Coordinates of C-alpha atoms in Angstrom, one line a residue:
M1 CA -82.0 3.7 27.6
T2 CA -82.4 7.5 27.1
T3 CA -84.1 8.6 23.6
F4 CA -83.8 11.9 22.0
A5 CA -85.7 13.1 18.4
V6 CA -83.4 14.8 16.2
F7 CA -85.2 17.4 13.9
D8 CA -84.2 18.8 10.7
S9 CA -81.6 16.0 10.2
K10 CA -79.7 15.2 7.1
P11 CA -77.8 12.4 6.0
Y12 CA -74.7 13.4 7.3
D13 CA -76.0 14.2 10.7
R14 CA -77.3 10.4 10.8
A15 CA -73.7 9.3 9.6
S16 CA -72.1 11.2 12.4
L17 CA -74.3 11.7 15.4
G18 CA -76.1 8.4 15.3
P19 CA -72.9 6.3 15.7
A20 CA -71.5 8.9 18.5
A21 CA -75.0 8.6 20.3
E22 CA -75.2 4.8 20.3
S23 CA -71.5 4.6 21.6
K24 CA -72.6 6.7 24.8
G25 CA -76.0 4.2 25.2
V26 CA -78.3 7.1 23.9
T27 CA -81.0 6.1 21.0
L28 CA -81.9 8.8 18.5
K29 CA -84.9 8.9 16.7
F30 CA -84.2 11.2 13.5
Y31 CA -86.9 13.3 11.6
E32 CA -86.3 15.2 8.7
F33 CA -88.9 18.2 9.0
R34 CA -88.3 20.6 11.4
L35 CA -89.2 21.5 14.9
E36 CA -91.8 24.3 15.1
P37 CA -95.3 24.9 16.0
E38 CA -96.9 22.8 13.4
T39 CA -94.7 19.8 14.4
V40 CA -94.1 20.0 18.2
A41 CA -97.3 17.8 18.9
L42 CA -95.5 14.9 17.5
V43 CA -92.6 15.1 20.5
H44 CA -93.5 12.2 22.5
D45 CA -91.9 9.2 24.8
V46 CA -88.4 10.9 24.5
E47 CA -86.0 12.8 27.4
G48 CA -84.7 15.6 25.1
V49 CA -85.0 17.0 21.6
C50 CA -81.7 18.1 19.3
V51 CA -82.2 20.8 17.0
F52 CA -80.3 23.1 14.3
V53 CA -80.3 26.5 12.9
N54 CA -83.7 26.8 11.7
D55 CA -85.8 24.6 13.7
R56 CA -88.2 27.6 15.6
I57 CA -87.9 27.1 19.3
D58 CA -90.3 29.9 20.4
A59 CA -92.6 30.0 23.5
Q60 CA -95.7 27.9 21.8
V61 CA -92.8 25.1 20.8
V62 CA -91.7 25.3 24.6
A63 CA -94.7 24.8 26.0
G64 CA -95.2 21.7 24.0
L65 CA -92.0 20.3 24.5
R66 CA -92.7 20.7 28.5
D67 CA -96.1 19.3 28.2
A68 CA -94.5 16.1 26.3
G69 CA -91.9 16.0 29.4
V70 CA -88.8 16.8 27.6
G71 CA -86.0 18.2 29.4
L72 CA -83.5 18.7 27.3
L73 CA -83.1 21.1 24.3
A74 CA -79.7 20.0 22.5
L75 CA -78.5 22.8 19.8
R76 CA -76.2 20.9 17.5
C77 CA -75.0 24.4 16.5
A78 CA -73.3 27.5 18.2
G79 CA -75.9 30.1 17.4
F80 CA -79.4 30.0 19.2
N81 CA -80.9 33.2 17.8
N82 CA -83.5 30.9 16.8
V83 CA -84.5 30.0 20.7
D84 CA -86.6 31.7 23.2
L85 CA -84.1 30.8 26.0
D86 CA -86.6 32.9 28.6
A87 CA -89.4 30.5 27.8
C88 CA -87.1 27.6 28.1
H89 CA -85.9 28.8 31.4
E90 CA -89.2 29.5 32.9
A91 CA -90.4 25.9 31.4
G92 CA -87.4 24.4 33.4
L93 CA -86.0 23.2 30.2
I94 CA -82.1 22.7 30.1
V95 CA -80.9 24.3 26.9
C96 CA -77.2 23.4 25.7
R97 CA -75.3 24.0 22.6
V98 CA -72.2 23.2 20.8
P99 CA -70.2 26.5 21.5
A100 CA -67.0 25.9 19.5
Y101 CA -66.5 23.2 16.7
S102 CA -63.5 23.3 14.2
P103 CA -63.4 26.9 13.7
Y104 CA -61.0 26.1 10.9
A105 CA -64.1 24.7 9.2
V106 CA -66.0 28.2 8.9
A107 CA -62.8 30.4 8.5
E108 CA -61.5 28.4 5.6
H109 CA -64.9 28.5 3.9
A110 CA -64.9 32.5 4.4
V111 CA -61.5 32.4 2.8
A112 CA -62.7 30.0 0.3
L113 CA -65.8 32.5 -0.6
L114 CA -63.6 35.5 -1.0
M115 CA -61.0 33.6 -3.3
A116 CA -64.2 32.5 -5.5
L117 CA -65.5 36.0 -5.8
N118 CA -62.4 38.0 -6.2
R119 CA -60.7 35.2 -8.9
K120 CA -64.4 34.7 -10.5
V121 CA -64.0 30.9 -10.1
A122 CA -67.5 30.1 -10.8
K123 CA -67.9 32.2 -13.8
A124 CA -64.5 30.9 -15.4
H125 CA -65.3 27.2 -14.3
N126 CA -68.8 27.5 -16.4
R127 CA -66.9 29.2 -19.3
V128 CA -64.4 26.6 -19.8
H129 CA -67.5 23.8 -19.6
E130 CA -68.9 25.5 -22.7
L131 CA -65.1 25.6 -24.2
N132 CA -64.9 29.5 -23.7
F133 CA -61.5 29.9 -22.9
S134 CA -61.2 33.5 -23.1
L135 CA -60.2 35.7 -20.0
N136 CA -62.2 38.5 -20.6
G137 CA -64.1 39.9 -17.2
L138 CA -61.8 37.5 -15.1
V139 CA -59.2 40.3 -13.5
G140 CA -58.9 40.0 -9.8
F141 CA -56.9 41.4 -7.6
D142 CA -53.9 40.5 -5.1
L143 CA -55.0 40.0 -1.7
N144 CA -51.4 40.5 -0.7
G145 CA -51.2 44.4 0.2
R146 CA -54.7 44.9 0.7
T147 CA -56.7 45.5 4.1
A148 CA -58.9 42.8 5.7
G149 CA -61.4 44.1 8.4
I150 CA -62.7 41.1 10.6
V151 CA -65.7 42.0 12.5
G152 CA -65.9 39.8 15.6
T153 CA -62.9 37.9 17.1
G154 CA -64.2 35.3 18.7
R155 CA -62.2 31.9 17.5
I156 CA -63.7 31.8 14.1
G157 CA -62.7 35.5 13.5
Q158 CA -59.5 34.8 14.7
V159 CA -58.4 31.9 12.6
T160 CA -59.9 33.9 9.7
A161 CA -57.7 37.0 10.4
E162 CA -54.5 34.7 11.0
I163 CA -55.3 33.0 7.6
L164 CA -55.9 36.3 5.5
S165 CA -52.6 37.7 7.1
G166 CA -50.8 34.9 5.7
F167 CA -51.8 36.3 2.5
G168 CA -49.9 39.3 3.4
M169 CA -53.0 41.5 4.3
T170 CA -53.3 44.0 6.9
I171 CA -55.8 43.3 9.5
L172 CA -58.1 45.6 11.2
L173 CA -60.4 44.2 13.9
T174 CA -63.3 45.4 15.8
D175 CA -65.2 43.7 18.8
P176 CA -67.1 44.9 21.9
Y177 CA -64.8 42.5 23.6
P178 CA -61.4 42.9 22.4
N179 CA -58.8 40.3 22.7
Q180 CA -55.7 42.7 22.8
E181 CA -53.1 40.4 23.6
W182 CA -54.0 38.3 20.5
A183 CA -54.0 41.3 18.1
D184 CA -50.6 42.5 19.6
E185 CA -49.0 39.1 19.3
H186 CA -49.9 39.4 15.6
G187 CA -49.7 42.9 14.6
F188 CA -53.6 43.3 14.4
R189 CA -55.0 46.7 15.1
Y190 CA -58.7 47.2 16.6
V191 CA -61.0 50.1 15.5
D192 CA -64.2 51.0 15.6
L193 CA -66.8 49.8 12.9
D194 CA -67.1 52.9 10.9
E195 CA -63.1 53.2 10.4
L196 CA -62.9 49.3 9.4
A197 CA -65.8 49.7 7.1
A198 CA -64.1 52.8 5.5
N199 CA -60.3 51.3 5.1
S200 CA -61.2 47.6 4.4
D201 CA -60.8 46.3 0.9
V202 CA -62.7 43.0 2.2
M203 CA -65.0 43.0 5.4
S204 CA -65.6 39.5 6.8
L205 CA -68.5 39.2 9.5
H206 CA -67.7 36.5 12.4
T207 CA -70.1 38.0 15.2
P208 CA -73.4 36.1 16.7
L209 CA -76.7 37.5 16.1
T210 CA -78.1 39.5 18.9
P211 CA -80.3 42.7 19.2
E212 CA -77.1 44.7 19.4
T213 CA -75.9 43.2 15.9
L214 CA -79.1 42.7 13.8
H215 CA -78.4 44.8 10.3
I216 CA -74.9 45.6 11.6
V217 CA -74.5 46.1 8.2
D218 CA -77.1 48.3 7.2
G219 CA -77.6 51.2 4.7
D220 CA -76.0 53.6 7.2
L221 CA -73.0 51.5 7.5
L222 CA -72.7 50.8 3.4
K223 CA -72.5 54.5 2.8
K224 CA -69.0 54.7 4.9
V225 CA -67.6 51.8 3.2
K226 CA -64.6 52.0 0.8
R227 CA -65.8 51.9 -2.6
G228 CA -65.6 48.4 -4.0
I229 CA -65.3 46.4 -0.8
Y230 CA -66.1 42.7 -0.5
I231 CA -68.4 41.4 2.0
I232 CA -68.1 38.2 3.1
N233 CA -70.8 36.6 5.9
V234 CA -70.5 33.1 7.2
S235 CA -71.9 33.9 10.5
R236 CA -75.7 34.9 10.6
G237 CA -77.8 36.0 7.6
A238 CA -79.5 39.1 9.5
L239 CA -76.2 40.7 10.4
V240 CA -76.6 42.1 7.0
D241 CA -79.6 44.0 5.8
T242 CA -80.1 42.1 2.3
K243 CA -82.1 44.9 0.8
A244 CA -79.7 47.7 1.5
L245 CA -76.8 45.7 0.2
I246 CA -78.7 45.1 -2.8
K247 CA -79.0 48.9 -3.5
A248 CA -75.3 49.2 -2.7
L249 CA -74.3 46.6 -5.2
K250 CA -76.4 48.4 -7.7
K251 CA -74.7 51.7 -7.2
G252 CA -71.3 49.8 -7.3
R253 CA -70.3 50.8 -3.9
V254 CA -69.8 47.4 -2.7
G255 CA -67.9 45.4 -5.1
G256 CA -68.9 41.9 -4.6
V257 CA -70.6 39.9 -1.9
A258 CA -70.1 36.4 -0.5
L259 CA -72.8 34.8 1.8
D260 CA -73.1 31.4 3.4
V261 CA -76.2 32.9 5.4
Y262 CA -79.2 34.3 4.5
E263 CA -81.5 36.6 6.9
E264 CA -84.6 34.7 5.4
E265 CA -82.8 31.6 4.7
E266 CA -85.5 29.4 6.8
G267 CA -87.4 26.7 4.5
V268 CA -85.0 27.5 1.6
F269 CA -81.5 26.6 2.8
F270 CA -80.8 23.0 3.3
E271 CA -83.5 21.8 0.6
D272 CA -83.7 21.2 -2.8
H273 CA -86.2 23.6 -4.5
S274 CA -84.8 22.8 -8.2
D275 CA -87.8 22.1 -9.3
H276 CA -89.7 24.9 -7.8
I277 CA -90.3 28.6 -8.2
L278 CA -87.9 30.9 -5.7
H279 CA -91.0 32.8 -4.3
D280 CA -88.2 34.9 -2.3
D281 CA -87.7 38.0 -4.5
T282 CA -84.9 39.3 -2.3
L283 CA -82.8 36.3 -2.5
A284 CA -83.7 36.1 -6.5
R285 CA -82.2 39.5 -6.9
L286 CA -79.0 38.4 -5.2
L287 CA -78.7 35.8 -7.4
T288 CA -78.9 37.8 -10.6
F289 CA -75.4 39.8 -9.7
H290 CA -72.6 38.7 -11.5
N291 CA -70.3 39.6 -8.4
V292 CA -72.3 37.5 -5.9
V293 CA -71.4 34.0 -4.7
I294 CA -73.8 32.4 -2.3
T295 CA -73.4 28.7 -0.4
A296 CA -76.3 27.5 1.7
H297 CA -74.9 27.3 4.8
Q298 CA -72.5 25.0 4.4
A299 CA -69.2 26.4 6.1
F300 CA -69.7 24.1 9.0
L301 CA -69.5 21.3 6.9
T302 CA -66.3 19.2 7.3
E303 CA -65.6 16.0 8.8
E304 CA -63.7 17.5 11.7
A305 CA -66.7 19.7 12.4
L306 CA -69.2 17.3 12.2
A307 CA -67.2 14.9 14.7
D308 CA -67.0 17.6 17.3
I309 CA -70.5 18.8 17.1
A310 CA -71.7 14.7 17.5
D311 CA -69.0 14.1 20.3
V312 CA -70.2 17.4 22.3
T313 CA -73.8 16.6 21.5
S314 CA -73.9 13.1 22.4
E315 CA -71.9 13.5 25.3
N316 CA -74.6 16.2 26.8
M317 CA -77.1 13.8 26.0
R318 CA -75.7 10.9 28.1
R319 CA -74.7 13.1 31.1
F320 CA -78.3 14.5 31.1
A321 CA -79.5 11.0 31.3
A322 CA -77.1 9.9 33.9
G323 CA -77.9 13.1 36.1
E324 CA -74.4 14.5 35.8
E325 CA -73.4 18.0 35.0
L326 CA -73.1 18.9 31.3
L327 CA -70.0 19.9 29.6
E328 CA -68.7 23.0 31.0
G329 CA -69.5 26.1 28.7
T330 CA -72.4 24.5 26.7
V331 CA -75.3 25.4 28.9
L332 CA -77.1 28.6 28.2

């Protein structure tokens, strides 16, 4: 029976991935700690490893996996900016991912963050629990008639655009590989990033993290945005220069921010730090703003998305063990 080691695993991983793998004849060893240079020596007697967004698969880890006889690196996520693909290929390590899992999960969370930010839901909730039923400081605005800018029109970006269009918003799009047929069908318009930023009341990020998109929202772009813009990021934290964002918030150039990701989230998100001091001064500063909403990388976390991830990942494990080709579109 084929055995895989699953790193950075949480109860929901074990509940979804465990039964899926068992049904395909794959045995899993679950580890709560992340796979990184300090832990790679613990990999042994497995045919493959399964990792998530905060595991660090650099050249040193790849060398350790190769020496341990690992043949498959299965990412239970879509993004792979934490993986040194060149090192993997040189070591003969097959790398696969889950390129698409319930785009509705992430898109709906983006819209939920926007609604929470705009209508001050967290502040209102806390007030009511303190028996403060006043409405002062809770004024939002109608999304209907406003403009939303979607940065990245892959499947998640498309679903987000369609949802926001349902509110009666005008939709602007930007993507180096435009899907013009889809945009025309819905009456959406592609523009360049500067024009989108200057004309959007809401800007939602849905692009992968690449060298070209690193800090795509930087100090220069933030000088060009429509004053009072809301910025939503449910994609990758490093799309945004956080220190530049804080400056824009302090100046009132940015009206509000809703984040499900953060560029220095490794070692912070997915863990309980409630009994500890937060040593990340930048994140701590973000948390002081009344017009900032942050969730800890939970946009993917729906029953449907977890089922999709478990099904694709376990099927690729089975196929690898059987010497079959992996699922189309999943190999990097």
